[in-house]
N, CA, C and O atoms as a MOPAC input file, in Angstrom:
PM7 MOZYME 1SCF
protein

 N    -31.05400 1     2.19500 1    32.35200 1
 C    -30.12200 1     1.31500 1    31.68900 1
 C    -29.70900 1     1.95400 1    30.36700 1
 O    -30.65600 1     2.43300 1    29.74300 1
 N    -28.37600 1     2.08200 1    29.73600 1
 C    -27.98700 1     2.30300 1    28.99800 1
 C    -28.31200 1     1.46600 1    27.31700 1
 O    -28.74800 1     0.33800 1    27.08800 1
 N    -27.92100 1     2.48000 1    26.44600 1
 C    -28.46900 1     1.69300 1    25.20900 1
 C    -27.37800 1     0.77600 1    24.97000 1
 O    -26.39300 1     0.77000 1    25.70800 1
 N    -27.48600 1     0.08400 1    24.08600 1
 C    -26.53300 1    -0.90000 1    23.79800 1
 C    -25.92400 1    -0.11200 1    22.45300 1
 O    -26.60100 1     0.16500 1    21.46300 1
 N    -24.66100 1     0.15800 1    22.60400 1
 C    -23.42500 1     0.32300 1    21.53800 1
 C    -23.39700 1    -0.56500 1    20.06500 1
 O    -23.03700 1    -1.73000 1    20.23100 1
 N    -23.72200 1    -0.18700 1    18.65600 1
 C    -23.50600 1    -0.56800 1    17.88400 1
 C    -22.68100 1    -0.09200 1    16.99900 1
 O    -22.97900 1     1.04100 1    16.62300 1
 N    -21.56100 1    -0.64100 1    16.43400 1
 C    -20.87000 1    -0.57100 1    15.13400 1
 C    -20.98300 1    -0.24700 1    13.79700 1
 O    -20.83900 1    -0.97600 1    12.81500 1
 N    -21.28000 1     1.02400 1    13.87100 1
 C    -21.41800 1     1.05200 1    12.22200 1
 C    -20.25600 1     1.39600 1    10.97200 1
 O    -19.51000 1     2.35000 1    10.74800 1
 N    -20.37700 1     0.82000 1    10.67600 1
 C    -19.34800 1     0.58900 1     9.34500 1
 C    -19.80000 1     1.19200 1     7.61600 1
 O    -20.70500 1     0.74800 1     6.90900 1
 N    -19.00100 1     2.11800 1     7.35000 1
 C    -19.41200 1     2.58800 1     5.96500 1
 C    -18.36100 1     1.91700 1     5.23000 1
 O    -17.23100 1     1.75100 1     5.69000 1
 N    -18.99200 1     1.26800 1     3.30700 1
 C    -18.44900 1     0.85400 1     2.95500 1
 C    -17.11700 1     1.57700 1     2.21700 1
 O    -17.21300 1     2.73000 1     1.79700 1
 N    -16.06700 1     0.93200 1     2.11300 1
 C    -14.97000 1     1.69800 1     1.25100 1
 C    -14.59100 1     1.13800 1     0.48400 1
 O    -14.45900 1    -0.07900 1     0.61600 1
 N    -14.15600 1     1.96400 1    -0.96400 1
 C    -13.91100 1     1.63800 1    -2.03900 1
 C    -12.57800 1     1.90800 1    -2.65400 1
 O    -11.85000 1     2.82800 1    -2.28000 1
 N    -12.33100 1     1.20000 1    -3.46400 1
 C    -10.32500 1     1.88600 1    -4.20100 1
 C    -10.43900 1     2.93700 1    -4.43500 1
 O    -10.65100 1     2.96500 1    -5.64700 1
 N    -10.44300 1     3.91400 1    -4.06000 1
 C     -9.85000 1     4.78200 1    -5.25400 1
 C     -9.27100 1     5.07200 1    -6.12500 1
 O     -8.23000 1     4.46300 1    -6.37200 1
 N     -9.78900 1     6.30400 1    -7.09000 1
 C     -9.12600 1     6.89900 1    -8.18500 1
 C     -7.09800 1     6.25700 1    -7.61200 1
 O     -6.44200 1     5.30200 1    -8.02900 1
 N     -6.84700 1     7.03900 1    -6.84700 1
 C     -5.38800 1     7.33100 1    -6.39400 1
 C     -4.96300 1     5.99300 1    -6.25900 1
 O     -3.82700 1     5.93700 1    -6.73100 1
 N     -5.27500 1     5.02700 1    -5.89700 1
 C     -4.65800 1     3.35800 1    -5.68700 1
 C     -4.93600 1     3.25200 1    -6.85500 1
 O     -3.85100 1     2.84200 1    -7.26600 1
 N     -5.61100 1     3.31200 1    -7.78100 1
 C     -5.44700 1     2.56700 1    -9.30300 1
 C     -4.79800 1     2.98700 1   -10.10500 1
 O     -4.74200 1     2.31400 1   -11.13300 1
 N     -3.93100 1     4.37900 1   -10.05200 1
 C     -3.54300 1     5.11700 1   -10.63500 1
 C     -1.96900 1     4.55100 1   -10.12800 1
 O     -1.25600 1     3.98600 1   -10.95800 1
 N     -1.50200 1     4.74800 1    -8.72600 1
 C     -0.27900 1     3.95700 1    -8.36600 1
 C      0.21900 1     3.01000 1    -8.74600 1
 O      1.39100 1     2.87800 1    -9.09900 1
 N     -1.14400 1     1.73800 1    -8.70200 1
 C     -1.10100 1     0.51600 1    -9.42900 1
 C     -0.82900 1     0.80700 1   -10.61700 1
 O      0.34200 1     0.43700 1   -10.70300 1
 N     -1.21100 1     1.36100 1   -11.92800 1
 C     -0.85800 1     1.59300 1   -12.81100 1
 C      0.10500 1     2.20600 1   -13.51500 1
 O      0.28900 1     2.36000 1   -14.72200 1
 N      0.70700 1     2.53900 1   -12.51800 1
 C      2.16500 1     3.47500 1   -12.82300 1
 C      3.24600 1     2.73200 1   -12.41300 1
 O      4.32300 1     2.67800 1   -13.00600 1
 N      2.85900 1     1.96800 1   -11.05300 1
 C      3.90800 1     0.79000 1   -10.62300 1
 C      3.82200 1    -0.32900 1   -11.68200 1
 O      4.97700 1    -0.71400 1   -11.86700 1
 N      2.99500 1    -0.99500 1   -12.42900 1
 C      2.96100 1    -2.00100 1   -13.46400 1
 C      3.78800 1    -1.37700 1   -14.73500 1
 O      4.71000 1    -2.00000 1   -15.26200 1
 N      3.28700 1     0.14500 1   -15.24700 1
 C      4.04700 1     0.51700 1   -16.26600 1
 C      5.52700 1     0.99100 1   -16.00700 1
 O      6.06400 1     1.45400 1   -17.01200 1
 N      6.37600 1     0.96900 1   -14.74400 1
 C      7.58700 1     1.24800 1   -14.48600 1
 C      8.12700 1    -0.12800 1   -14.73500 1
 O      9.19700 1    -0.24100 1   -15.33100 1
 N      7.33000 1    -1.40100 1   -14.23600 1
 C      8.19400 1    -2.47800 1   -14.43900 1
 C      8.28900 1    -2.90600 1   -15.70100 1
 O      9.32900 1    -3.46500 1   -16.04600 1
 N      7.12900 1    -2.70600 1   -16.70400 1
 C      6.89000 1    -3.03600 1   -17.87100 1
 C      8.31500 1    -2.35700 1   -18.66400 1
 O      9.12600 1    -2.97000 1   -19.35800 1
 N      8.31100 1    -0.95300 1   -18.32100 1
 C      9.41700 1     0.08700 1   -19.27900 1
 C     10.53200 1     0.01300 1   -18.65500 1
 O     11.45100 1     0.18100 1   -19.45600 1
 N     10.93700 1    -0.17700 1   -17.48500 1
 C     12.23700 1    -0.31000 1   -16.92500 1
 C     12.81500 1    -1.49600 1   -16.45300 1
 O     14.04100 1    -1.60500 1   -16.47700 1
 N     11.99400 1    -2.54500 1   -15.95800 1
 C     12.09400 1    -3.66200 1   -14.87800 1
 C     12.17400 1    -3.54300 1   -13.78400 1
 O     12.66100 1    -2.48000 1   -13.40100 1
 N     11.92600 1    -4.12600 1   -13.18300 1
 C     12.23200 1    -4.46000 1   -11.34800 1
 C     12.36500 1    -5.44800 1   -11.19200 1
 O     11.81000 1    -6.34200 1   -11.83100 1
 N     13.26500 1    -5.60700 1   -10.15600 1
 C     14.33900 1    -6.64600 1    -9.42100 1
 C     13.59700 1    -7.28800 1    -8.18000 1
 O     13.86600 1    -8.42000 1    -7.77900 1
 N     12.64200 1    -6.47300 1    -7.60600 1
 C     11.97400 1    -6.43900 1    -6.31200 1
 C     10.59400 1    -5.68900 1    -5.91400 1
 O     10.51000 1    -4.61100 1    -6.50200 1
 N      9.87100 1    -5.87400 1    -5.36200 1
 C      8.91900 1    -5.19600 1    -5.00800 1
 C      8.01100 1    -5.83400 1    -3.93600 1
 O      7.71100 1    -7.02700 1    -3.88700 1
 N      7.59800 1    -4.81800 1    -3.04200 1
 C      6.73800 1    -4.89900 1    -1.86100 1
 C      5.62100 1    -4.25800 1    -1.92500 1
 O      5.61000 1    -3.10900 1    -2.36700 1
 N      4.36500 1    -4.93700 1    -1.45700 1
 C      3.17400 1    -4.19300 1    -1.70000 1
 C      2.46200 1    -4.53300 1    -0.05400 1
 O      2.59900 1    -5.61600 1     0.51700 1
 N      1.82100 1    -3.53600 1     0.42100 1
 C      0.77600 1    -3.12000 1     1.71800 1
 C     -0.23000 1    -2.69900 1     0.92200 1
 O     -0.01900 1    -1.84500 1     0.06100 1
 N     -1.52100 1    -3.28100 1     1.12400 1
 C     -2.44400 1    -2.73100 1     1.18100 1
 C     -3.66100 1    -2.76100 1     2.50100 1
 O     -3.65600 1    -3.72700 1     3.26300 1
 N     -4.84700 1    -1.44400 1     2.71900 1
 C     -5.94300 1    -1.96000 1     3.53200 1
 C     -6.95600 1    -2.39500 1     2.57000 1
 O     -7.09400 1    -1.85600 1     1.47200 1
 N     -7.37900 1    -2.98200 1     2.82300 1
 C     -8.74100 1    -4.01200 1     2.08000 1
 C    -10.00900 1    -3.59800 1     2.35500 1
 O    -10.20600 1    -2.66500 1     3.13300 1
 N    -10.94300 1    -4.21400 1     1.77600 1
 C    -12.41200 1    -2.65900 1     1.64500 1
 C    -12.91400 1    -3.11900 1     3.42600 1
 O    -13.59300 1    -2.32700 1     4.08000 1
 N    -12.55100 1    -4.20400 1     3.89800 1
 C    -13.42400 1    -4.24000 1     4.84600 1
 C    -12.08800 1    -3.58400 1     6.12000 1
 O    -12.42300 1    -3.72200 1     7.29600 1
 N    -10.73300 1    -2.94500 1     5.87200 1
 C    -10.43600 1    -2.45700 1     7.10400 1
 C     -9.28300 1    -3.20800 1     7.30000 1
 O     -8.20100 1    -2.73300 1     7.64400 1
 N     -9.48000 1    -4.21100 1     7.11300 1
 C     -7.57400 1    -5.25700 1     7.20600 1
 C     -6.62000 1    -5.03800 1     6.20700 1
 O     -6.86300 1    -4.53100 1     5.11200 1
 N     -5.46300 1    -5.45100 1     6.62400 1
 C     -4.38500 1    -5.42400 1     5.51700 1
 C     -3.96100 1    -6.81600 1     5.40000 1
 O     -4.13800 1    -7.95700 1     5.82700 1
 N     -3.17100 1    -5.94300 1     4.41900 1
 C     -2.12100 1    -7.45900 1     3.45100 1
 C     -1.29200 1    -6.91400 1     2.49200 1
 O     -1.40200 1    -5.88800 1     1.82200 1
 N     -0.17600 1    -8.03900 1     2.54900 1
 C      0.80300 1    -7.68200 1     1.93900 1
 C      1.25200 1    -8.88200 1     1.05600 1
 O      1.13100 1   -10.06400 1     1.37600 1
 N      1.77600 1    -8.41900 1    -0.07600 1
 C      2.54600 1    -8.92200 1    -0.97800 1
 C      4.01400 1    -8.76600 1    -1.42400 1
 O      4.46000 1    -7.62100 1    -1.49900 1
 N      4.83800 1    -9.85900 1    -1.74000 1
 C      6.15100 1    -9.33800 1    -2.20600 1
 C      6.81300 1   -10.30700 1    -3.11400 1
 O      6.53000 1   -11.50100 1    -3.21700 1
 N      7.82500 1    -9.58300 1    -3.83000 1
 C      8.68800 1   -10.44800 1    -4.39600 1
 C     10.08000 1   -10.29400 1    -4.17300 1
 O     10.49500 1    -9.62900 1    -5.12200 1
 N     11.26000 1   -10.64100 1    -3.20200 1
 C     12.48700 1    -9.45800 1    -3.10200 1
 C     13.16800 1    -9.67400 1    -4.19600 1
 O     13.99500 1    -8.78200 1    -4.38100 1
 N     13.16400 1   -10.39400 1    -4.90600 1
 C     14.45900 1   -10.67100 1    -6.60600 1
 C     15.38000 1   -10.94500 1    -5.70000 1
 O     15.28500 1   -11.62000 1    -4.67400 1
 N     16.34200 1   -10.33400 1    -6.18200 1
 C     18.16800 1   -10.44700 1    -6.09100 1
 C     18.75600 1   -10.01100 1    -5.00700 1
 O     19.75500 1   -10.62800 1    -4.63600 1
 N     18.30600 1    -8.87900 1    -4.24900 1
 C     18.89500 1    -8.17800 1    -3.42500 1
 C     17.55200 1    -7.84400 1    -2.20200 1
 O     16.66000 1    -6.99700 1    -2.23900 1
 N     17.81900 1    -8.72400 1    -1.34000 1
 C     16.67400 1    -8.30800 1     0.02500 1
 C     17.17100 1    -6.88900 1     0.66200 1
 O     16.49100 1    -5.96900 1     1.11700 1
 N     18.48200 1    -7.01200 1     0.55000 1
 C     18.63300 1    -5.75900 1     1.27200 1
 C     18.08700 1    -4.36000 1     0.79000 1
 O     17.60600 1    -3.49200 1     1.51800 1
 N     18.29000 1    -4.29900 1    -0.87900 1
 C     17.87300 1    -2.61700 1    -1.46400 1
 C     16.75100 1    -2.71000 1    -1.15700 1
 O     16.30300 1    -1.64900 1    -0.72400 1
 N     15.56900 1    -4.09700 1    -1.19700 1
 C     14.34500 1    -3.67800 1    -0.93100 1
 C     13.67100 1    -3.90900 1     0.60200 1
 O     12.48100 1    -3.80000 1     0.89800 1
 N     14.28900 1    -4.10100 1     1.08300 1
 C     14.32300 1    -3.43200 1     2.94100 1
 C     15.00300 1    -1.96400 1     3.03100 1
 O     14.96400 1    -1.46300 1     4.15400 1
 N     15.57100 1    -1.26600 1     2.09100 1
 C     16.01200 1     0.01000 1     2.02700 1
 C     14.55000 1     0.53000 1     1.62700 1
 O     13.67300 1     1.06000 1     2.31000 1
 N     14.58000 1     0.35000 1     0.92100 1
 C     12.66200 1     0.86200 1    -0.22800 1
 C     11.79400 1     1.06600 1     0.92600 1
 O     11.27700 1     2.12900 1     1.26900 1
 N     11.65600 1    -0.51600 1     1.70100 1
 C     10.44000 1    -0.11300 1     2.44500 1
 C     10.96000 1     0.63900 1     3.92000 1
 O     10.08100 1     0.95200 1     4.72400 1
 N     11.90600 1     0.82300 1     4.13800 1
 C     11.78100 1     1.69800 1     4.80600 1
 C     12.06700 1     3.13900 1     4.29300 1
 O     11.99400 1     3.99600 1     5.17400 1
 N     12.34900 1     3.53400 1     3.16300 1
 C     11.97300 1     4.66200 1     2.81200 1
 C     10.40600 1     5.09000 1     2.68800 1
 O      9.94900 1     6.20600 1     2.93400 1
 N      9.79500 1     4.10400 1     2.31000 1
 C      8.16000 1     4.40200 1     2.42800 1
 C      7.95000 1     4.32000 1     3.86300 1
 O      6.92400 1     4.92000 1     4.18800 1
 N      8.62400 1     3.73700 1     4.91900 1
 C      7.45400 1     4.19900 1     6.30200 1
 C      8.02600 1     5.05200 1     6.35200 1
 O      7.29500 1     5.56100 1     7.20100 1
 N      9.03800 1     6.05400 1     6.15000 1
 C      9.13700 1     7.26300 1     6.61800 1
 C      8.20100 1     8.16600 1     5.84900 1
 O      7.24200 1     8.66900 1     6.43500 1
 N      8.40300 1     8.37500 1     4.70800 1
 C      7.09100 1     9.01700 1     3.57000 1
 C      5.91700 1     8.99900 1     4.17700 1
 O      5.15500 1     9.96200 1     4.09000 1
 N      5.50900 1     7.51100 1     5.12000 1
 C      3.71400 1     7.27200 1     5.33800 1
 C      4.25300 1     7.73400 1     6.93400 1
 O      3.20300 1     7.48700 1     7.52800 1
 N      4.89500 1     8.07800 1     7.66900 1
 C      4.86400 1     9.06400 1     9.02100 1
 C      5.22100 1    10.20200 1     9.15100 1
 O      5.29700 1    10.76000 1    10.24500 1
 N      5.60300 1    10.93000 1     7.63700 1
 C      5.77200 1    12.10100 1     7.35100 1
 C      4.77000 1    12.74600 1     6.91200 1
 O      4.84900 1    13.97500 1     6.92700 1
 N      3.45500 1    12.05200 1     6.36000 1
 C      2.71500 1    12.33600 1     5.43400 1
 C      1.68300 1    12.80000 1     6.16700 1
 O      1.27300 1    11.93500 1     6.94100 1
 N      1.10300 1    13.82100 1     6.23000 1
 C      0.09100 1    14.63000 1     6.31600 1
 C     -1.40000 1    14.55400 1     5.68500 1
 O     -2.21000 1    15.45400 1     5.90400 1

């Protein structure tokens, strides 16, 4: 009889690089403004979620995010 299959899961943490984004995306709106913004994230345990605000114009920021899925299926 075979062993029984278990799941192991290592924990994950933010990184350096997500806090640094975050912090560059807060100081662009702070020094320039934004009209709109969309946020994806995965969460430490493996799921996602998303956040948004579209402002004024849904359409430029349905342009945005699909400029980022091309960036995240280009990306290496």
């Amino acid at each position: 009889m075979a062993d029984p299959i278990t799941l192991v899961t290592s924990e994950r943490k933010a990184t350096e690089g997500v806090k640094a984004q975050l912090q560059r995306a807060l100081a662009y709106a702070d020094q320039e403004g934004c009209t709109g913004v969309a946020i994806a994230f995965v969460t430490a345990d493996g799921g996602t979620a998303t956040l948004m605000e579209p402002g004024e114009n849904v359409a430029t920021l349905i342009g945005a995010v699909q400029r980022i899925n091309l960036r995240l299926l280009e990306h290496r």
